[in-house]
PDB file of C-alpha atoms in Angstrom:
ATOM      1  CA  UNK A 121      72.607 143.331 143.018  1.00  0.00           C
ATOM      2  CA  UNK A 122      75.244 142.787 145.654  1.00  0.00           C
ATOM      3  CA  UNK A 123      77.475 139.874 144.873  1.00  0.00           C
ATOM      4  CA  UNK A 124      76.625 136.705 146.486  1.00  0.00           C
ATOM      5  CA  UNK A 125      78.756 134.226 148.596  1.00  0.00           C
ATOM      6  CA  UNK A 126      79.368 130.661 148.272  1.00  0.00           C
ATOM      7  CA  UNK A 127      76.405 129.588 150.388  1.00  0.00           C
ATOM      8  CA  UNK A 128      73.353 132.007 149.423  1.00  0.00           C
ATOM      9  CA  UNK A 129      71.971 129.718 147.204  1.00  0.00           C
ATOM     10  CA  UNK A 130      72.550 126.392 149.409  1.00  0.00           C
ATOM     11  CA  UNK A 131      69.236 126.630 150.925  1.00  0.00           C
ATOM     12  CA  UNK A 132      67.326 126.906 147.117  1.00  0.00           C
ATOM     13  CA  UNK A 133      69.240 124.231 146.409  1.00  0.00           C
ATOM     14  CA  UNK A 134      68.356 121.945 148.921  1.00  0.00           C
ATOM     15  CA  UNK A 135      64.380 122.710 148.860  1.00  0.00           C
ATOM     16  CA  UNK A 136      64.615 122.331 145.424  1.00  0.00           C
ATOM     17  CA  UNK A 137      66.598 118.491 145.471  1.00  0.00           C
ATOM     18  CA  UNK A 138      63.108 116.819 146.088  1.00  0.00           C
ATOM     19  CA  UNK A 139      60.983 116.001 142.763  1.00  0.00           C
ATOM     20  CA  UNK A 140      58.068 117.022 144.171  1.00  0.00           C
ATOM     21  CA  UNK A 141      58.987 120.108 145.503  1.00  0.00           C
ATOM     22  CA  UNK A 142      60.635 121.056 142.168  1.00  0.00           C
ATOM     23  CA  UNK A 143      57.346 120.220 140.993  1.00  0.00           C
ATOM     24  CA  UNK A 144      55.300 122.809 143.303  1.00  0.00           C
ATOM     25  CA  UNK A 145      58.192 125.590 142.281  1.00  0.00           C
ATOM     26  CA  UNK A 146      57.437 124.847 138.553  1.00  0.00           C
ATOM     27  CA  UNK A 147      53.956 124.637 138.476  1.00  0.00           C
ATOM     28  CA  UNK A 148      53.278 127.864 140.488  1.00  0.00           C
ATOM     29  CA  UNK A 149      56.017 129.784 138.661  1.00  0.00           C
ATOM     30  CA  UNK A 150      54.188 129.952 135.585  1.00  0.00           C
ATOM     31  CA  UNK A 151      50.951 130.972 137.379  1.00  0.00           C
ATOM     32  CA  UNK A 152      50.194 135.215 137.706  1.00  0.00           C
ATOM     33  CA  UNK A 153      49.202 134.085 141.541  1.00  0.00           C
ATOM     34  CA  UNK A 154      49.003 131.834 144.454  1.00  0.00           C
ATOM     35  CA  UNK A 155      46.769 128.572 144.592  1.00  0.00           C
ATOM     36  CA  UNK A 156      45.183 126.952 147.600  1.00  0.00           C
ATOM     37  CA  UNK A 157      47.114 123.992 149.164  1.00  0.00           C
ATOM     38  CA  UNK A 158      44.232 121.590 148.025  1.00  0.00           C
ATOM     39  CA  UNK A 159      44.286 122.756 144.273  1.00  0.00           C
ATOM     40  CA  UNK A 160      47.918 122.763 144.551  1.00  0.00           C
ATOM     41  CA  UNK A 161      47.546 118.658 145.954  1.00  0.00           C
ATOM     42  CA  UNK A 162      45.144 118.273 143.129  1.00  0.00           C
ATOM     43  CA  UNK A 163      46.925 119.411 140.376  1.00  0.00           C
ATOM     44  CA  UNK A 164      50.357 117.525 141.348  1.00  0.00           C
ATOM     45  CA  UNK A 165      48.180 114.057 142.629  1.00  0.00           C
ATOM     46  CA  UNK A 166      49.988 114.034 146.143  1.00  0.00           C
ATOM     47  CA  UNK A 167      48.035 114.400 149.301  1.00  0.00           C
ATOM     48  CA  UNK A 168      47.283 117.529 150.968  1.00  0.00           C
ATOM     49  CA  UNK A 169      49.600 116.002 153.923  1.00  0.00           C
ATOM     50  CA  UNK A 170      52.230 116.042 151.151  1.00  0.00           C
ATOM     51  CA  UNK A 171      52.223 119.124 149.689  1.00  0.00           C
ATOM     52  CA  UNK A 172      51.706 120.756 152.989  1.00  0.00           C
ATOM     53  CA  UNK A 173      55.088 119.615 153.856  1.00  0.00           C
ATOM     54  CA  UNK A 174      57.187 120.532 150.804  1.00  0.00           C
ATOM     55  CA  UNK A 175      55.162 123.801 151.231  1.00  0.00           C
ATOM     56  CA  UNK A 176      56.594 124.357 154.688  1.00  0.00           C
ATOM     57  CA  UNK A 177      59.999 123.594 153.530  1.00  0.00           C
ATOM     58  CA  UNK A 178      60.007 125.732 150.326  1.00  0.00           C
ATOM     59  CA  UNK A 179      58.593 128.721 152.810  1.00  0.00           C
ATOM     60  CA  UNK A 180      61.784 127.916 155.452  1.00  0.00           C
ATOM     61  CA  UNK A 181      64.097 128.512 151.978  1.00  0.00           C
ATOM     62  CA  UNK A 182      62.480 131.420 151.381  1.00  0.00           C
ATOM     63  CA  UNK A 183      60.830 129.961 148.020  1.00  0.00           C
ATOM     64  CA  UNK A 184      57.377 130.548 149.141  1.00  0.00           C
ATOM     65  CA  UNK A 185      54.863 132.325 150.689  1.00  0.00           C
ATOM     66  CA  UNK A 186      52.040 130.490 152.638  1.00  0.00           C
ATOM     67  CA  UNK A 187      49.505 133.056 153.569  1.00  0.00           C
ATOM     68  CA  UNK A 188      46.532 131.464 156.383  1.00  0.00           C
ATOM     69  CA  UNK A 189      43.334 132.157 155.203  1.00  0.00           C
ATOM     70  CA  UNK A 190      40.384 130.989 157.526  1.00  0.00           C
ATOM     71  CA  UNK A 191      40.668 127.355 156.616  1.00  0.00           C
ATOM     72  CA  UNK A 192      42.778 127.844 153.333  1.00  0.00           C
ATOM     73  CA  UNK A 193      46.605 128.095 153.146  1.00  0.00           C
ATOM     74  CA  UNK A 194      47.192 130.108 149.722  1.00  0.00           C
ATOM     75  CA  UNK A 195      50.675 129.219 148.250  1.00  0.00           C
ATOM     76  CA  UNK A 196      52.512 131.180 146.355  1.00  0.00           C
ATOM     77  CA  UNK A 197      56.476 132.480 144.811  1.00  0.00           C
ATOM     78  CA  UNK A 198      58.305 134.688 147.123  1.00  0.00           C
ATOM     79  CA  UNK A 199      58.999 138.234 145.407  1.00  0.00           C
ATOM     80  CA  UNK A 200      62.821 137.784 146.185  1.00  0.00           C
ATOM     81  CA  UNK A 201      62.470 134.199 144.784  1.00  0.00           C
ATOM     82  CA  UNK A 202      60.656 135.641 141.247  1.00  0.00           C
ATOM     83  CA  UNK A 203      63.415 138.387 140.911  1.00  0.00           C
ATOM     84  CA  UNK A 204      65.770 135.572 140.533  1.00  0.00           C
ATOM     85  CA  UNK A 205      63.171 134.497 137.566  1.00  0.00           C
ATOM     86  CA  UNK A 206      63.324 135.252 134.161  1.00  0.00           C
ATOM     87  CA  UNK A 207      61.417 134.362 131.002  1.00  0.00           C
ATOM     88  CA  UNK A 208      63.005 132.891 127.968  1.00  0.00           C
ATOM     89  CA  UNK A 209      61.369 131.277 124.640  1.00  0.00           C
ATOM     90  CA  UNK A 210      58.023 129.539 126.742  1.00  0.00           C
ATOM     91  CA  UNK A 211      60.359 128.769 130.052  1.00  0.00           C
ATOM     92  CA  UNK A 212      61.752 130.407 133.045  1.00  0.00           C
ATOM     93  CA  UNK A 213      65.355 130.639 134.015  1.00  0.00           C
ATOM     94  CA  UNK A 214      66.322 130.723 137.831  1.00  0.00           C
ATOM     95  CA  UNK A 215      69.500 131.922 138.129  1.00  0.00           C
ATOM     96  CA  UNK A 216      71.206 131.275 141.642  1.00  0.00           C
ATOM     97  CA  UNK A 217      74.258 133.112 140.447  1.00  0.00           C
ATOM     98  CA  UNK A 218      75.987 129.511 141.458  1.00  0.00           C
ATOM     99  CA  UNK A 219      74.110 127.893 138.942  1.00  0.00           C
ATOM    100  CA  UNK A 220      71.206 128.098 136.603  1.00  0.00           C
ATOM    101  CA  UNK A 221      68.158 126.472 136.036  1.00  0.00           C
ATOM    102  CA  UNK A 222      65.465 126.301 133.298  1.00  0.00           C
ATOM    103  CA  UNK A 223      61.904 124.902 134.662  1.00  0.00           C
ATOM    104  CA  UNK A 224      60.983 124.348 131.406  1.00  0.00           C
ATOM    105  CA  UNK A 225      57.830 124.699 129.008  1.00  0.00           C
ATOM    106  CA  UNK A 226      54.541 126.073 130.852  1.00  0.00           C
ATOM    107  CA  UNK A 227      52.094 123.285 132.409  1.00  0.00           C
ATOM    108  CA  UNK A 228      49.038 122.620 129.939  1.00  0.00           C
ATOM    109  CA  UNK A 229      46.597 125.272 129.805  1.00  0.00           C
ATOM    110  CA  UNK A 230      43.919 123.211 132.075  1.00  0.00           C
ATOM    111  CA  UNK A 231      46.480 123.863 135.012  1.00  0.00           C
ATOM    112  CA  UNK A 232      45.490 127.295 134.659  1.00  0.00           C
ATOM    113  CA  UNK A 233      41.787 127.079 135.841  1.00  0.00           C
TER     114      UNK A 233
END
């Protein structure tokens, strides 16, 4: 991997300041694909309004896809975001190379639907 400057990870960094959006980052990590905007809405308890925005500002970092389909928005981790991903003991570590970042245990199992 090519080393990184100062400011490659300033744009994770500031998608990822907001609780909520921290929130959509975790919960889809530990998922093995994407989930619609509303189940993502659902299974946080913010509005679709909501989670529609943090998902357009996790896409502009480069944190997530948002793929249009018909009337459905599927949401899911960007493959250069999940490189930066690795398991550990039940968690995943996100390593920015400026810093590092453990999203902790898995969601319950009913996330998983």
């Amino acid at each position: 991997m090519p080393p990184r400057t100062d400011n490659d990870c300033l744009p994770y960094l500031k998608a990822l300041s907001d609780e909520s959006r921290w929130s959509i980052v975790r919960s889809l990590v530990s998922l093995p694909g994407p989930l619609t905007l509303g189940d993502l809405a659902a299974r946080l308890g913010i509005s679709d309004y909501n989670a529609s925005r943090h998902a357009r500002i996790l896409h502009e970092a480069g944190i997530l896809t948002v793929v249009r389909d018909g009337r459905f928005k599927w949401i899911g981790i960007t493959p250069g975001f999940r490189s930066r991903l690795r398991a550990q003991t039940g968690s995943e570590i996100l390593d920015l190379g400026c810093c590092r970042f453990e999203f902790g245990k898995k969601p319950p199992e009913s996330w998983k639907k």
